[in-house]
Coordinates of C-alpha atoms in Angstrom, one line a residue:
Chain A
M21 CA 26.5 -2.1 -24.4
N22 CA 28.3 -0.6 -21.5
T23 CA 25.5 1.4 -19.9
I24 CA 24.4 1.9 -16.3
H25 CA 22.0 -1.0 -16.4
N26 CA 24.7 -3.5 -16.8
E27 CA 26.5 -2.3 -13.7
H28 CA 24.3 -4.3 -11.3
E29 CA 23.7 -8.0 -11.8
R30 CA 21.5 -8.4 -8.8
I31 CA 19.2 -5.8 -7.5
L32 CA 17.0 -5.9 -4.5
V33 CA 13.9 -3.6 -4.2
V34 CA 12.3 -3.3 -0.8
Y35 CA 9.0 -1.5 -0.6
P36 CA 5.9 -1.8 1.7
H37 CA 3.0 -1.7 -0.7
P38 CA 1.9 -3.2 -4.0
D39 CA 2.1 -0.2 -6.5
D40 CA 5.0 1.5 -4.8
E41 CA 7.2 -0.1 -7.5
A42 CA 5.0 0.9 -10.4
F43 CA 5.2 4.6 -9.9
S44 CA 8.7 5.0 -8.6
V45 CA 10.9 2.4 -10.2
S46 CA 9.2 0.2 -12.8
G47 CA 10.9 1.9 -15.7
T48 CA 14.3 1.7 -14.2
L49 CA 13.8 -1.9 -13.3
A50 CA 12.6 -2.8 -16.8
K51 CA 15.7 -1.0 -18.1
Y52 CA 18.1 -2.9 -15.8
I53 CA 16.3 -6.2 -16.6
E54 CA 16.7 -5.7 -20.3
G55 CA 20.4 -5.2 -19.6
G56 CA 20.6 -8.6 -17.9
S57 CA 20.0 -7.8 -14.2
Q58 CA 18.2 -10.2 -11.9
V59 CA 15.7 -8.3 -9.8
T60 CA 14.2 -9.4 -6.5
Y61 CA 11.2 -7.3 -5.3
A62 CA 10.5 -7.8 -1.6
C63 CA 7.1 -6.3 -0.9
L64 CA 6.5 -6.1 2.8
T65 CA 2.7 -6.0 2.9
L66 CA -0.3 -6.6 0.6
G67 CA -1.5 -3.0 0.9
E68 CA -4.6 -4.5 2.6
M69 CA -5.4 -1.2 4.4
G70 CA -5.5 0.8 1.2
R71 CA -8.4 3.2 0.6
N72 CA -8.6 2.8 -3.2
M73 CA -10.8 0.0 -4.1
G74 CA -11.6 0.8 -7.7
I75 CA -14.1 3.3 -9.1
P76 CA -16.8 2.2 -8.5
P77 CA -15.5 0.1 -5.6
F78 CA -15.1 -3.6 -6.4
A79 CA -13.2 -4.6 -3.2
N80 CA -13.6 -4.4 0.5
R81 CA -11.4 -4.9 3.6
V82 CA -11.8 -8.6 3.4
T83 CA -11.3 -9.2 -0.3
L84 CA -8.6 -6.5 -0.8
P85 CA -5.5 -8.4 0.2
K86 CA -6.3 -11.2 -2.3
I87 CA -7.0 -8.7 -5.1
R88 CA -3.8 -6.6 -4.3
K89 CA -1.7 -9.8 -4.3
Q90 CA -2.9 -10.7 -7.8
E91 CA -2.3 -7.1 -9.0
L92 CA 1.2 -7.2 -7.6
I93 CA 2.0 -10.5 -9.4
E94 CA 0.7 -9.0 -12.6
A95 CA 2.6 -5.7 -12.2
S96 CA 5.8 -7.5 -11.4
A97 CA 5.4 -9.7 -14.5
A98 CA 4.7 -6.5 -16.6
I99 CA 8.1 -5.1 -15.5
G100 CA 9.9 -8.5 -16.0
I101 CA 10.8 -8.9 -12.4
Q102 CA 12.2 -12.5 -12.0
D103 CA 11.7 -12.9 -8.3
L104 CA 8.8 -11.5 -6.3
R105 CA 8.8 -12.0 -2.5
M106 CA 5.7 -11.2 -0.4
L107 CA 6.9 -10.9 3.1
G108 CA 3.5 -10.9 4.9
F109 CA 3.8 -7.9 7.1
H110 CA 0.6 -5.9 8.0
D111 CA -0.1 -2.8 6.0
K112 CA 0.1 0.5 8.0
M113 CA 1.9 -1.3 10.9
I114 CA 5.5 -1.3 9.6
E115 CA 6.5 1.5 12.0
F116 CA 5.1 -0.5 14.9
E117 CA 6.5 -3.9 13.9
D118 CA 9.3 -5.5 15.9
P119 CA 12.4 -3.9 14.3
Q120 CA 14.4 -7.0 14.9
L121 CA 12.0 -9.1 12.8
L122 CA 12.0 -6.5 10.0
D123 CA 15.8 -6.2 10.0
D124 CA 16.3 -10.0 10.1
S125 CA 14.0 -10.4 7.1
I126 CA 15.9 -7.8 5.1
M127 CA 19.3 -9.1 6.2
A128 CA 18.3 -12.6 5.2
L129 CA 17.5 -11.3 1.7
I130 CA 20.8 -9.4 1.4
Q131 CA 22.8 -12.4 2.5
E132 CA 20.9 -14.7 0.2
L133 CA 21.0 -12.5 -2.9
N134 CA 24.2 -10.4 -2.4
P135 CA 22.8 -7.5 -4.4
S136 CA 25.1 -4.7 -5.5
L137 CA 22.2 -2.3 -5.6
V138 CA 19.2 -1.9 -3.2
I139 CA 16.3 0.4 -3.9
T140 CA 14.0 1.6 -1.2
F141 CA 12.3 4.8 0.2
Y142 CA 14.4 7.6 1.7
P143 CA 13.7 7.5 5.4
G144 CA 12.0 10.7 6.6
F145 CA 11.2 12.0 3.2
S146 CA 8.7 9.5 1.8
V147 CA 5.4 10.8 3.1
H148 CA 3.7 7.5 4.2
P149 CA 4.7 6.1 7.6
D150 CA 5.2 2.7 6.1
H151 CA 7.5 4.1 3.4
D152 CA 9.7 5.8 6.0
A153 CA 9.7 2.8 8.3
T154 CA 10.7 0.5 5.4
G155 CA 13.5 2.8 4.3
E156 CA 14.7 3.1 7.9
A157 CA 14.8 -0.7 8.3
V158 CA 16.8 -1.1 5.1
I159 CA 19.3 1.6 6.0
R160 CA 19.6 0.3 9.6
T161 CA 20.2 -3.2 8.3
I162 CA 22.8 -2.2 5.7
S163 CA 24.6 0.0 8.2
R164 CA 25.4 -3.1 10.2
L165 CA 27.4 -4.5 7.3
P166 CA 31.1 -3.7 7.1
V167 CA 31.6 -0.7 4.9
G168 CA 33.2 -2.7 2.1
E169 CA 30.3 -5.1 1.9
R170 CA 27.5 -2.6 1.7
P171 CA 25.5 -2.5 -1.5
L172 CA 24.8 0.8 -3.1
V173 CA 21.4 2.2 -1.9
H174 CA 19.2 4.3 -4.1
C175 CA 16.2 5.9 -2.4
V176 CA 13.0 7.3 -3.7
A177 CA 11.8 10.5 -1.9
F178 CA 8.8 12.7 -2.6
A179 CA 8.2 14.9 0.4
H180 CA 7.5 18.6 -0.2
N181 CA 10.6 19.9 1.6
Q182 CA 13.2 17.2 0.8
E183 CA 15.6 19.2 -1.4
Q184 CA 16.3 21.6 1.5
F185 CA 17.6 18.6 3.5
I186 CA 18.9 16.0 1.0
G187 CA 19.5 18.1 -2.1
K188 CA 18.5 17.2 -5.6
A189 CA 18.3 13.6 -6.8
D190 CA 21.7 12.5 -8.0
V191 CA 20.4 9.6 -10.1
I192 CA 18.0 10.4 -12.9
V193 CA 17.0 7.6 -15.1
D194 CA 15.4 8.3 -18.5
V195 CA 12.8 5.6 -18.9
T196 CA 11.0 6.9 -21.9
G197 CA 12.0 3.7 -23.8
F198 CA 10.3 1.6 -21.1
L199 CA 7.0 3.4 -20.7
K200 CA 5.2 0.4 -22.1
Q201 CA 6.3 -1.8 -19.1
K202 CA 5.8 1.1 -16.7
M203 CA 2.2 1.9 -17.8
A204 CA 1.4 -1.8 -17.9
S205 CA 2.6 -2.2 -14.3
I206 CA 0.6 0.9 -13.2
R207 CA -2.5 -0.4 -14.9
A208 CA -2.1 -3.9 -13.4
H209 CA -2.9 -2.3 -10.0
R210 CA -6.6 -2.1 -11.1
S211 CA -7.9 -1.3 -7.6
Q212 CA -5.6 1.7 -7.3
F213 CA -4.7 3.3 -10.6
Q214 CA -7.9 5.1 -11.3
A215 CA -7.4 7.4 -8.3
A216 CA -7.4 10.9 -9.6
E217 CA -4.2 11.9 -7.8
L218 CA -2.3 9.1 -9.4
V219 CA -3.0 8.7 -13.1
G220 CA -6.0 11.0 -13.3
D221 CA -9.6 10.7 -14.2
R222 CA -9.0 10.6 -18.0
E223 CA -6.7 8.8 -20.4
L224 CA -3.3 10.6 -20.8
N225 CA -2.0 11.1 -24.3
E226 CA 1.6 10.0 -25.2
E227 CA 3.1 13.4 -24.6
E228 CA 1.5 13.7 -21.1
I229 CA 2.7 10.2 -20.3
Q230 CA 6.3 11.0 -21.3
A231 CA 6.3 14.2 -19.3
R232 CA 4.8 12.7 -16.2
F233 CA 6.4 9.2 -16.2
G234 CA 9.4 9.5 -18.4
R235 CA 12.0 10.0 -15.7
E236 CA 12.6 8.3 -12.4
R237 CA 14.7 10.0 -9.6
F238 CA 16.7 8.5 -6.9
W239 CA 19.0 9.7 -4.1
T240 CA 22.1 7.7 -3.3
Y241 CA 22.0 7.1 0.4
P242 CA 25.0 8.7 2.1
F243 CA 26.1 6.2 4.7
A244 CA 28.1 7.9 7.5
Chain B
M7 CA -27.6 -1.3 0.0
Q8 CA -30.8 -2.3 1.6
P9 CA -31.1 -1.4 5.3
Q10 CA -33.8 -3.9 5.9
D11 CA -31.5 -6.8 4.8
I12 CA -28.7 -5.4 6.9
Q13 CA -31.0 -5.2 10.0
L14 CA -31.7 -8.9 9.5
R15 CA -28.0 -9.7 9.3
I16 CA -27.3 -7.6 12.4
N17 CA -30.0 -9.6 14.3
E18 CA -28.5 -12.9 13.3
L19 CA -25.3 -12.0 15.2
L20 CA -27.0 -10.7 18.3
D21 CA -26.2 -12.1 21.7
Q22 CA -23.1 -14.1 20.8
D23 CA -19.3 -13.6 20.7
V24 CA -18.4 -11.9 17.4
Y25 CA -15.2 -10.4 16.1
V26 CA -15.2 -6.8 14.9
H27 CA -13.1 -4.8 12.5
L28 CA -13.9 -1.1 12.9
E29 CA -12.0 1.5 10.9
L30 CA -12.1 5.2 10.1
T31 CA -9.6 6.9 7.9
S32 CA -8.8 10.1 6.0
G33 CA -5.8 8.3 4.4
A34 CA -2.1 8.6 5.0
Y35 CA -1.8 11.1 2.1
A36 CA -4.6 13.5 3.2
H37 CA -2.2 16.1 4.5
H38 CA 0.4 15.6 1.7
Y39 CA -2.1 16.5 -1.0
D40 CA -3.9 19.2 1.0
S41 CA -2.2 20.7 4.0
S42 CA -5.5 22.0 5.3
K43 CA -6.6 18.4 5.9
H44 CA -6.0 16.8 9.2
P45 CA -4.6 13.2 8.8
A46 CA -6.6 10.9 11.0
S47 CA -7.0 7.1 10.9
A48 CA -8.0 4.5 13.4
F49 CA -8.7 0.8 13.2
I50 CA -9.2 -2.1 15.5
T51 CA -9.3 -5.6 14.1
N52 CA -10.5 -8.9 15.6
A53 CA -11.7 -7.3 18.8
A54 CA -14.2 -9.7 20.5
I55 CA -17.5 -8.2 21.4
R56 CA -21.1 -9.2 22.2
Y57 CA -24.0 -6.9 21.4
T58 CA -27.4 -7.1 23.0
Q59 CA -29.0 -4.5 20.8
G60 CA -28.1 -3.4 17.3
S61 CA -29.6 -1.5 14.4
I62 CA -29.0 0.4 11.2
S63 CA -30.3 3.9 10.8
G64 CA -30.4 6.8 8.4
T65 CA -31.4 7.2 4.7
G66 CA -27.9 6.6 3.2
P67 CA -25.1 6.9 4.0
Y68 CA -26.2 4.8 6.9
R69 CA -25.2 4.6 10.6
V70 CA -24.9 1.4 12.7
G71 CA -25.0 1.4 16.5
L72 CA -24.4 -1.7 18.5
K73 CA -25.1 -1.8 22.3
T74 CA -22.5 -4.1 23.7
T75 CA -22.5 -5.8 27.1
Q76 CA -20.2 -3.1 28.4
G77 CA -20.7 -0.2 26.1
W78 CA -21.3 0.9 22.5
L79 CA -19.9 0.6 19.0
Y80 CA -20.8 3.1 16.3
A81 CA -20.1 3.7 12.6
E82 CA -21.4 6.5 10.4
G83 CA -21.1 7.0 6.6
L84 CA -21.7 3.4 5.5
T85 CA -22.6 3.1 1.8
H86 CA -21.7 -0.5 0.7
I87 CA -22.3 -4.1 1.8
D88 CA -20.5 -7.2 0.4
E89 CA -23.5 -9.1 -1.0
Q90 CA -21.5 -12.3 -1.6
E91 CA -21.0 -12.7 2.1
Q92 CA -23.5 -15.0 3.9
E93 CA -21.9 -15.5 7.3
R94 CA -20.0 -12.3 7.8
L95 CA -21.4 -8.8 7.7
I96 CA -19.0 -6.6 5.7
L97 CA -20.0 -2.9 5.6
A98 CA -18.0 0.0 4.1
G99 CA -18.4 3.7 3.4
H100 CA -16.8 5.1 0.3
D101 CA -16.5 8.7 -0.6
S102 CA -17.5 10.3 -3.9
R103 CA -14.1 9.3 -5.4
G104 CA -14.5 5.7 -4.4
K105 CA -12.0 5.8 -1.5
L106 CA -12.8 3.9 1.7
V107 CA -13.5 6.1 4.6
V108 CA -15.1 3.8 7.1
A109 CA -15.4 0.1 7.5
L110 CA -17.4 -2.0 9.9
Q111 CA -17.2 -5.8 9.8
L112 CA -18.7 -8.5 12.1
S113 CA -18.0 -12.2 12.0
R114 CA -18.3 -15.3 14.2
E115 CA -14.8 -16.3 13.0
M116 CA -11.7 -14.2 13.1
F117 CA -10.9 -12.1 10.0

């Protein structure tokens, strides 16, 4: 089968929080993995400063990192991710972290894995400061590679005004065939997924799930 | 949460070096979901303090004020305590949708 998901043998995903992968890229990853891709997910933090702690709350600031770590492991397994790396940075502090330390960590992964595709957040258009700072670090690091050695970078963006600046997403992946994996990865994040603005306060029916989660959108980063 | 029990726990940590985590947050997405909301968050973690006077007040959500050797520490909106914890005092305030709004934690050891 000569489809898009066989194009990339090695994919590196770099996000700052457990659950970033579930909503934005889990269907796409499941699709690539079925096509034979090896996926490494580098998650920079454990989301230990998150506000969602279950409804009613079953976590606190002290227990949250452990709980989120377990949820991340389960969500990655639900997607089929073969290689999960937890990089141990502090949630909310990515934009204040030593840029050299961040970039070196990302560069080490790129050199080790030699991915042909990297997926991250679009710097400046991803709402959460950690998202933007993670995207910036990835773009900065890859910009240092010679043009011919740079992997393709697909970015997720969800700011209100983004199309004005970066246009419409150029990569749209139909993941309706992988909603089982996607919903399983979302539900694995038990401390987070009940939040009303994410999945809602009621069970969604099949049609609603398809409409809401059936497509994932990416912007190919235009390196200068 | 039982304020009498929390008062006892506060008393146990009086007059000694303790580490504090104090946090208040409206969340990084507050403004994204509702542009009328002002995004504000602050936290300090593993700050060393010593308090000479400390109490819990209110009828729920609760307030805690600690008079330190050099000043004050204050948290309002506390609704939950971690009851498993014997040594550390782990207090949190969650809003009606379960989201953390405020956290106050005290411990003899670093967090």
